[in-house]
Short mmCIF file of C-alpha atoms in Angstrom, two decimals:
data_model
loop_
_atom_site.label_atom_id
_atom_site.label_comp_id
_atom_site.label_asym_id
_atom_site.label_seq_id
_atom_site.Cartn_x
_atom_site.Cartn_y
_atom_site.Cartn_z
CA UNK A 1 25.96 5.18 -14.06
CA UNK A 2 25.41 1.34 -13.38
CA UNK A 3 23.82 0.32 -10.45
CA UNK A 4 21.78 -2.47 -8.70
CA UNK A 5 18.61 -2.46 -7.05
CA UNK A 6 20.64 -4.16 -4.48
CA UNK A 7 23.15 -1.51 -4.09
CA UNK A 8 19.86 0.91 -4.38
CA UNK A 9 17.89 -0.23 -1.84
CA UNK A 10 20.57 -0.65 0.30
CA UNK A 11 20.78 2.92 0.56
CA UNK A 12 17.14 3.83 0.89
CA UNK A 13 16.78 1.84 3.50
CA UNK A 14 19.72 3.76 5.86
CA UNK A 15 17.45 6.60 5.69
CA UNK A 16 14.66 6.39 8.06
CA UNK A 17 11.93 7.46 6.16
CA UNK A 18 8.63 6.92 8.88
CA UNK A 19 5.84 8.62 7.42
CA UNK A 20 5.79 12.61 7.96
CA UNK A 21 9.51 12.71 8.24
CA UNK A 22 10.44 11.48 4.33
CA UNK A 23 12.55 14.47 3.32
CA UNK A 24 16.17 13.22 3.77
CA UNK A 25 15.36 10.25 2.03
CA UNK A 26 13.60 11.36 -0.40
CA UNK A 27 16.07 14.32 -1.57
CA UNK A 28 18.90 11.29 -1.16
CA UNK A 29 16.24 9.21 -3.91
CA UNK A 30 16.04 11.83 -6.31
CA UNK A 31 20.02 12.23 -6.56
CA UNK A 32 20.20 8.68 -7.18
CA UNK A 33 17.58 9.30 -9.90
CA UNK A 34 19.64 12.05 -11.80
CA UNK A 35 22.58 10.10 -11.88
CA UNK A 36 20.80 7.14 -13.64
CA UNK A 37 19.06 9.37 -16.22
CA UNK A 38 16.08 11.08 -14.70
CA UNK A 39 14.90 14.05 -14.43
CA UNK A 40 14.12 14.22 -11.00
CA UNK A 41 13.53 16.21 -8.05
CA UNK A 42 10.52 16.65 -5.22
CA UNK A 43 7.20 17.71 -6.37
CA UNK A 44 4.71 20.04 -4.25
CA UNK A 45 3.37 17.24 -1.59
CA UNK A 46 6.85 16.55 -0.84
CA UNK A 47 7.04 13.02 -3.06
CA UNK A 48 10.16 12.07 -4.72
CA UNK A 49 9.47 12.35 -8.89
CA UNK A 50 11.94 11.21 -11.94
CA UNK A 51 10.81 11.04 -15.38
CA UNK A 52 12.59 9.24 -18.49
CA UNK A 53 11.74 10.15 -21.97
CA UNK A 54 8.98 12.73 -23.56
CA UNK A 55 6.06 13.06 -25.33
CA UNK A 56 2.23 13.08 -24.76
CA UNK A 57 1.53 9.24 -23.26
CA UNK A 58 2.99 8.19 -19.71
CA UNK A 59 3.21 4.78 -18.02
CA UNK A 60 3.46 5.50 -13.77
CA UNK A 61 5.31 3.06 -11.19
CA UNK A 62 3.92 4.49 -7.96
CA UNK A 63 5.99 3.79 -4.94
CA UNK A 64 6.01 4.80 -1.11
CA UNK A 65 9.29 5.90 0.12
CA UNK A 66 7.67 6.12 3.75
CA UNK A 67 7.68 3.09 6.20
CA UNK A 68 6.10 2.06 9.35
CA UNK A 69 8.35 3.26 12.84
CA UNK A 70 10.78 1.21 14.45
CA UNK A 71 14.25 0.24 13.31
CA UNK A 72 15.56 -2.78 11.58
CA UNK A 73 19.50 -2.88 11.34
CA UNK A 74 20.78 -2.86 7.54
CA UNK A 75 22.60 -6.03 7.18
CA UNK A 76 23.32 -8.26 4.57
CA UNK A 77 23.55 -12.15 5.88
CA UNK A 78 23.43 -15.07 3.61
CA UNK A 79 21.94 -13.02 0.59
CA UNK A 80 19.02 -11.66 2.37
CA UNK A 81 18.99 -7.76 3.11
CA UNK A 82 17.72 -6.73 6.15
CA UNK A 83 16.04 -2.88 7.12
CA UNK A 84 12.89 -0.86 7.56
CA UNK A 85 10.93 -0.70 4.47
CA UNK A 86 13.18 -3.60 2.53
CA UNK A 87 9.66 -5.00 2.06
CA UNK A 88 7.25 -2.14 2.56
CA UNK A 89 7.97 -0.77 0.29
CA UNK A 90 11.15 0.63 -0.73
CA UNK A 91 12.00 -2.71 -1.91
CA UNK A 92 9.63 -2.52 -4.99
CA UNK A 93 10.58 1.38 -4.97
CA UNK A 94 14.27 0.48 -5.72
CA UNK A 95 13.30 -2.05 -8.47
CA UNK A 96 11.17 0.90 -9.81
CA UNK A 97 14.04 2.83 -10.11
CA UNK A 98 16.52 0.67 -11.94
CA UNK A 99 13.91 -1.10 -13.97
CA UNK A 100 12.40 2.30 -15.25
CA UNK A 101 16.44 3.39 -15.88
CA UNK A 102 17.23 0.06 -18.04
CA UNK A 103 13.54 -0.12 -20.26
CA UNK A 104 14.09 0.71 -23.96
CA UNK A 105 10.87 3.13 -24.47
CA UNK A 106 9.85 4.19 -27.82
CA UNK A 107 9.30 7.76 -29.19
CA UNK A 108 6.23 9.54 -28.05
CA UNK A 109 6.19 7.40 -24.16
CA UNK A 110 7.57 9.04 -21.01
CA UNK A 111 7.56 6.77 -18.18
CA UNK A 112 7.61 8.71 -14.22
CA UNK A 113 8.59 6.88 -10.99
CA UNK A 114 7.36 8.53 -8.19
CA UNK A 115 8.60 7.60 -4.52
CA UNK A 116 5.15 8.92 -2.48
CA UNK A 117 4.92 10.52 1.00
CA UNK A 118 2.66 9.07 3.93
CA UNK A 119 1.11 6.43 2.21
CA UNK A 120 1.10 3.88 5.82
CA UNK A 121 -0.51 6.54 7.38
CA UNK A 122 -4.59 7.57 6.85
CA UNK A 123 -3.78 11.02 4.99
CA UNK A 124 -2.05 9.29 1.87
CA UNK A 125 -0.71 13.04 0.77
CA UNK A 126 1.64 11.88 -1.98
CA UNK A 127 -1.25 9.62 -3.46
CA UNK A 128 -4.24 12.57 -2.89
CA UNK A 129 -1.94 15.18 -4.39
CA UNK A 130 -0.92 12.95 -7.72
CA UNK A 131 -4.76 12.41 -8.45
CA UNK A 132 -5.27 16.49 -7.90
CA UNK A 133 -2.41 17.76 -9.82
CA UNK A 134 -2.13 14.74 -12.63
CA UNK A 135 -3.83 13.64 -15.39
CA UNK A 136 -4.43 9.83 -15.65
CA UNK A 137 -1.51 7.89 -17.10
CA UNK A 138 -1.85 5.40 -19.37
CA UNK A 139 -0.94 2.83 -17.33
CA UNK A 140 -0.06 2.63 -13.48
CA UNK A 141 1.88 0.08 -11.82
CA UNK A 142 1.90 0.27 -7.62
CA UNK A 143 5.21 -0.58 -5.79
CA UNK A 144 3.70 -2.98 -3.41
CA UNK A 145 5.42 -6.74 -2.20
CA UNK A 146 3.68 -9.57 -4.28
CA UNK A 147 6.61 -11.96 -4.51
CA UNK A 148 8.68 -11.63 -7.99
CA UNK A 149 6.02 -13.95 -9.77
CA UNK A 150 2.99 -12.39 -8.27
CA UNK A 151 0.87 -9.75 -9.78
CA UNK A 152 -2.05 -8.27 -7.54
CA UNK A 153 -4.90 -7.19 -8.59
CA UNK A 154 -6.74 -5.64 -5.66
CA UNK A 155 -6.68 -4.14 -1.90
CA UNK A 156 -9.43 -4.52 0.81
CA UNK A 157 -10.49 -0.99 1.79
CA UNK A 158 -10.13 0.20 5.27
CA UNK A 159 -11.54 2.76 7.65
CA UNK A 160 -10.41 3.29 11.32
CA UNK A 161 -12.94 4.08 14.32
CA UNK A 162 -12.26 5.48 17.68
CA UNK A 163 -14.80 4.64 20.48
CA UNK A 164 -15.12 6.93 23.47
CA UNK A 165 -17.03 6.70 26.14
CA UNK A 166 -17.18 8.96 29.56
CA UNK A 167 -19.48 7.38 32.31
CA UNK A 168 -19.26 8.68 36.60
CA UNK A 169 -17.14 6.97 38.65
CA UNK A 170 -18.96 4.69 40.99
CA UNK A 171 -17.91 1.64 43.38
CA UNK A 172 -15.67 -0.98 42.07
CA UNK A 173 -18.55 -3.30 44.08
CA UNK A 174 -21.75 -1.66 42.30
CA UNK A 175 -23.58 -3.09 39.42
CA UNK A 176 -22.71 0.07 37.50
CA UNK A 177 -20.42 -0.63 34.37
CA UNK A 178 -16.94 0.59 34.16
CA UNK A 179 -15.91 2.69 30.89
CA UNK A 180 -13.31 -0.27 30.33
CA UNK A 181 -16.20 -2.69 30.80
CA UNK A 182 -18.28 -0.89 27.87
CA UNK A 183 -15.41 -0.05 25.46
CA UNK A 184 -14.64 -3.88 25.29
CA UNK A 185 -18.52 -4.75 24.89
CA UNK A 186 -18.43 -2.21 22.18
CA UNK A 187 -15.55 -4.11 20.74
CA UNK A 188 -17.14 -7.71 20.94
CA UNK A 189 -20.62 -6.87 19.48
CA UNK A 190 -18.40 -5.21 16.31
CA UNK A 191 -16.08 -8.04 16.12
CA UNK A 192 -19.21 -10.45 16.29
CA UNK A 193 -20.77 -8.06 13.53
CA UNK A 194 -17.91 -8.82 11.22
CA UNK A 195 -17.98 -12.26 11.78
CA UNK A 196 -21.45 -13.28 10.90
CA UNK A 197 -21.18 -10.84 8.10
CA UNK A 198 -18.26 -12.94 6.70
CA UNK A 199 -19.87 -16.19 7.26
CA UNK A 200 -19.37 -18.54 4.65
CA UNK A 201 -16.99 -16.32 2.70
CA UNK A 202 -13.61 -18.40 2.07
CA UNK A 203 -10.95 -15.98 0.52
CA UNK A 204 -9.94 -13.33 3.16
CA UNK A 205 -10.17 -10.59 0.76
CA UNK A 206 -13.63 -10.81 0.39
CA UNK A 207 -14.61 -10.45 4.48
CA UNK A 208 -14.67 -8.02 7.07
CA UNK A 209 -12.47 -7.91 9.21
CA UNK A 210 -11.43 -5.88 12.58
CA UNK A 211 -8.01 -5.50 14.37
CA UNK A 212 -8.45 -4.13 17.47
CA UNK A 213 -5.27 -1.76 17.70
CA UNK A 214 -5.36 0.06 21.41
CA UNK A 215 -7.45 -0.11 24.36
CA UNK A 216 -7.02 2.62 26.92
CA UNK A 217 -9.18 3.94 29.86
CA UNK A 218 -7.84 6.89 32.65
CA UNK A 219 -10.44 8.82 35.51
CA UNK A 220 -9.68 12.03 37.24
CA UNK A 221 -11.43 10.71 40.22
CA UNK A 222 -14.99 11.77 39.14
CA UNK A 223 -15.18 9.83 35.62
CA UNK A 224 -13.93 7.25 33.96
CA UNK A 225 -12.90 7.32 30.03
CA UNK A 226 -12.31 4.93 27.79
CA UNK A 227 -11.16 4.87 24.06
CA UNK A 228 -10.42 2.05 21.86
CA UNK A 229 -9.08 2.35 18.28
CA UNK A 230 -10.08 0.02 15.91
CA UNK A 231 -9.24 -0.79 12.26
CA UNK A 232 -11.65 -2.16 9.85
CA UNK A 233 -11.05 -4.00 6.63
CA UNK A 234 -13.62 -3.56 4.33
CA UNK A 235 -14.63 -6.16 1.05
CA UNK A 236 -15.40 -4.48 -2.33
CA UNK A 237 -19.37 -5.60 -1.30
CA UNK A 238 -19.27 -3.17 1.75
CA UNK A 239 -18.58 0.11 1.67
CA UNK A 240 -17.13 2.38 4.35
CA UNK A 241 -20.52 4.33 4.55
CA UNK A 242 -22.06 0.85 5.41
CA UNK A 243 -19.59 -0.01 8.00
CA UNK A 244 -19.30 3.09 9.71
CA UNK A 245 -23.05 2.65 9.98
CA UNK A 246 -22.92 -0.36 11.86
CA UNK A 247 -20.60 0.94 14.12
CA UNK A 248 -22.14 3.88 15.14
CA UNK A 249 -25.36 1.63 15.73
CA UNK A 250 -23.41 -0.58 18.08
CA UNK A 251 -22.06 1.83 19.79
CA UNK A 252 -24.09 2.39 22.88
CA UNK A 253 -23.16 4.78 25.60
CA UNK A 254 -20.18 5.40 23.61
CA UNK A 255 -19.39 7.36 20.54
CA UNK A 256 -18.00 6.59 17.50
CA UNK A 257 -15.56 8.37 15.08
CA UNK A 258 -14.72 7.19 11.37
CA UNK A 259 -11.75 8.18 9.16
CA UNK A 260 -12.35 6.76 6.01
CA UNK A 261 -8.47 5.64 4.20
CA UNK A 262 -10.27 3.86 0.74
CA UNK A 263 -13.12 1.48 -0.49
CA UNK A 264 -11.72 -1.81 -1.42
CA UNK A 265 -10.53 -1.79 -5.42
CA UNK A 266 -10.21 -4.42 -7.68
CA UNK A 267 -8.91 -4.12 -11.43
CA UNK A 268 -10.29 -6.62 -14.05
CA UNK A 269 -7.42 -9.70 -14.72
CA UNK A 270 -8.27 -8.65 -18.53
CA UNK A 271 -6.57 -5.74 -18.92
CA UNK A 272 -3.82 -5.43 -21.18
CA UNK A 273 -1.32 -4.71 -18.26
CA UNK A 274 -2.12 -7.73 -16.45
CA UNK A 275 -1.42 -9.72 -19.65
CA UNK A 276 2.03 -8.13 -19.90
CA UNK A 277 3.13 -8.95 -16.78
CA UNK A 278 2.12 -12.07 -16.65
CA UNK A 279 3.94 -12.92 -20.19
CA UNK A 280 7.17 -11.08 -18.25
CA UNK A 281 7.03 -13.27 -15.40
CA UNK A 282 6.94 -16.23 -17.64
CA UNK A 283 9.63 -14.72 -20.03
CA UNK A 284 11.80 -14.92 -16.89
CA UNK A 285 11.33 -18.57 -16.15
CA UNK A 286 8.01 -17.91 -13.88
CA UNK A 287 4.65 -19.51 -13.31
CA UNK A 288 2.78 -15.99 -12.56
CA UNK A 289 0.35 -16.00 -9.75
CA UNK A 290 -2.82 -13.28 -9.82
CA UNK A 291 -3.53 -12.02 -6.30
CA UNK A 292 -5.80 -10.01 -3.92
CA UNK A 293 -4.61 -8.73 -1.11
CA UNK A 294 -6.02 -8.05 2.29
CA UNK A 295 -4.58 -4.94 3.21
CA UNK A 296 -4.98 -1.31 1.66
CA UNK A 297 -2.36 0.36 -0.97
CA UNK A 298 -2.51 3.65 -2.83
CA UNK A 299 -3.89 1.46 -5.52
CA UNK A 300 -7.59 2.13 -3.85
CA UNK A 301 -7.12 5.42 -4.76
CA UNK A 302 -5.48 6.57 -7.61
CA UNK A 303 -7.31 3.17 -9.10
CA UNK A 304 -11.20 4.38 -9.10
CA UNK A 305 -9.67 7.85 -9.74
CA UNK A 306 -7.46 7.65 -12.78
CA UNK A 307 -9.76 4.52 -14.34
CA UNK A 308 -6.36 3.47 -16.60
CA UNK A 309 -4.91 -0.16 -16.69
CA UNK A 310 -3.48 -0.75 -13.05
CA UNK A 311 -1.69 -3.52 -11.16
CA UNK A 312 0.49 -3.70 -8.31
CA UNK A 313 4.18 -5.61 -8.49
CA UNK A 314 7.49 -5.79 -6.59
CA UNK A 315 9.43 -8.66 -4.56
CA UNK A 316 9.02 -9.55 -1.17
CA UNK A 317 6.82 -11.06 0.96
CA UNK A 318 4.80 -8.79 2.88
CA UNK A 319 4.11 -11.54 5.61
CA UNK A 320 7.01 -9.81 6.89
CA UNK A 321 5.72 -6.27 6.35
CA UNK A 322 6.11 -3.81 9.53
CA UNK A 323 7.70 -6.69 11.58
CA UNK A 324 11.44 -7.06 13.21
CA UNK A 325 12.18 -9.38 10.85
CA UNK A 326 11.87 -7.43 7.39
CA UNK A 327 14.16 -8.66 4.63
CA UNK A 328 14.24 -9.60 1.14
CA UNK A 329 16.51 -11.86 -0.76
CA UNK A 330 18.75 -10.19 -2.92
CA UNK A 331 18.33 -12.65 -5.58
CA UNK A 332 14.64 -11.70 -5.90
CA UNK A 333 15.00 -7.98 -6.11
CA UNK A 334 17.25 -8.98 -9.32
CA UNK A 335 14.36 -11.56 -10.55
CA UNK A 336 11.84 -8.60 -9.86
CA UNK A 337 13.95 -5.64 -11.74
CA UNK A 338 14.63 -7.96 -15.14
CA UNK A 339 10.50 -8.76 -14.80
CA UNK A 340 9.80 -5.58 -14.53
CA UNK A 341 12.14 -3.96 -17.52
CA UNK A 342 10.38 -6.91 -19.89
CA UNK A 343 6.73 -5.51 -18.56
CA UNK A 344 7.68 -1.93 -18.88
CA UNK A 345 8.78 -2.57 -22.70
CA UNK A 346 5.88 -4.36 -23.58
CA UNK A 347 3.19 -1.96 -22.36
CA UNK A 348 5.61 1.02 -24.22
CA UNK A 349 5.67 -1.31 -27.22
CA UNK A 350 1.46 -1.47 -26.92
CA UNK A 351 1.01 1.94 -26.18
CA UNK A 352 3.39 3.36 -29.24
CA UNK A 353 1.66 0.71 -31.50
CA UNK A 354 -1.71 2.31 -30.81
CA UNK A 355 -2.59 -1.47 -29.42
CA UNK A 356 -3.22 0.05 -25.66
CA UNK A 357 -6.61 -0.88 -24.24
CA UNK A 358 -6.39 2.02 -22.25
CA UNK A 359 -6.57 4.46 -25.37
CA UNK A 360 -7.26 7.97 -23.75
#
């Protein structure tokens, strides 16, 4: 069966897919999967799994098929498709797809693409349940949008904190603070936290910093409550223990509770995957950019868990993740699919040879 990642993604992105509700599209994936070679079906956490080839060694392109809510009509204008998750990320999960189907791979390597569940969501089942049910691959690449010549090498961490706090009603004229009044000092003493702690640091990967998400406050006549949610984005040099630490020191009347999504990862640019990419992208009339991004992928965890050779690829540009405006060009997912194919090869070639730096 011939098809494009274009014709691919097309489809995947007329299913809704919002995290928690992945089913239909992810049944519809691994269909498209059979009929291009794979053996594929869901596994036990509900994530969409195909696997080309046998034997004992196993390179990994780790998608999401999940999105953010809210729809974005599928359209095709001037070469750009438009739809929910073109960028984030069933863009790079199509080009996983036919990429994987196309590679040559030698005796002995089996290579799995795997379309994971609630990834945009704190829970990250798909991810959790690969690390508890899999052994490491050799070599892991994460579906994520770095542009067709970018390769990315790390994700801040994040954690997200709710702040409550219950105080009596009193007199809109009295001195007494409203729970509105101390939820927002709550959030300006943590936002000034982050930046002095970031003073001085350029790169935006490397600071702290906190996106104040909801605000919300209600009384039954007798008290007043407030809660804000807040999400923090955490450099590799503090950890989510530290931060939550902070908060909970700043946190005054209120309380303060943590859920902890990853650390911030990083993989080392001298890895022998990060080497064949790069050579791909140039292979394909590139200039390869190395990147660090300031959100949070699967990458944090599977990365630190699995300890093999790791980056993150696909096209787009997530500027335009989770907004209205989400496309990608169509001429990029095609750039992105024949970069792809050359890296896949090459890291098969390595890892037959007995040349992989990530000998288990």
């Amino acid at each position: 069966m011939s098809m494009t990642t274009a014709d691919l993604l097309r489809g995947l992105v007329s299913i809704p897919s919002p995290s928690g509700a992945e089913a239909p599209a992810v049944e519809w994936l691994c269909q498209q999967m059979a009929a291009l070679g794979y053996q594929a079906e869901p596994d036990g956490a509900g994530n969409a799994v195909g696997t080309r080839g046998e034997g004992p060694r196993e390179i990994m392109l780790l998608g999401h098929i999940d999105t953010v809510p809210g729809e974005v009509p599928v359209q095709v204008v001037d070469g750009v498709l438009y739809g929910r998750g073109a960028v984030d990320a069933k863009g790079p999960l199509a080009t996983f797809v036919v990429a994987g189907a196309r590679a040559k791979l030698p005796p002995g390597v089996r290579l799995t693409v795997v379309g994971a569940v609630e990834e945009e969501v704190m829970s990250s089942r798909g991810a959790r349940h690969l690390i508890a049910t899999r052994e490491a691959p050799d070599a892991v690449v994460i579906g994520e949008p770095s542009g067709w010549d970018g390769v990315v090498l790390g994700y801040r961490g994040s954690v997200a904190l709710e702040y409550r706090v219950t105080v009596p009603m009193s007199h809109s004229a009295g001195p007494e603070a409203t729970a509105a009044e101390l939820a927002a000092d709550f959030w300006y003493r943590l936002r000034t936290w982050c930046a002095e702690w970031s003073v001085g640091i350029d790169h935006a990967f490397h600071r702290v910093e906190p996106k104040l998400n909801a605000l919300n406050s209600s009384s039954d006549g007798l008290y007043g409550e407030a809660v804000a949610r807040i999400g923090l984005r955490l450099p590799p040099a503090l950890s989510p223990e530290e931060a939550i630490a902070v908060a909970t020191s700043l946190a005054s009347e209120g309380e303060v509770t943590a859920t902890v999504n990853a650390p911030a990862f990083q993989t080392d640019k001298r890895q022998p995957i990060v080497a064949a990419f790069l050579a791909a992208v140039r292979a394909h009339g590139g200039t390869p950019r190395l990147k660090l991004k300031t959100g949070t992928s699967d990458m944090n965890l599977v990365g630190p868990a699995w300890g093999c050779p790791i980056v993150a690829y696909g096209p787009g540009d997530s500027r335009l993740d989770h907004t209205p405006e989400e496309h990608v060009p169509l001429a990029d997912l095609e750039r992105a699919t024949a970069i792809l194919t050359t890296a896949i090869e090459r890291v098969a070639a390595q890892i037959h040879s007995g040349r992989w730096g990530g000998e288990r």
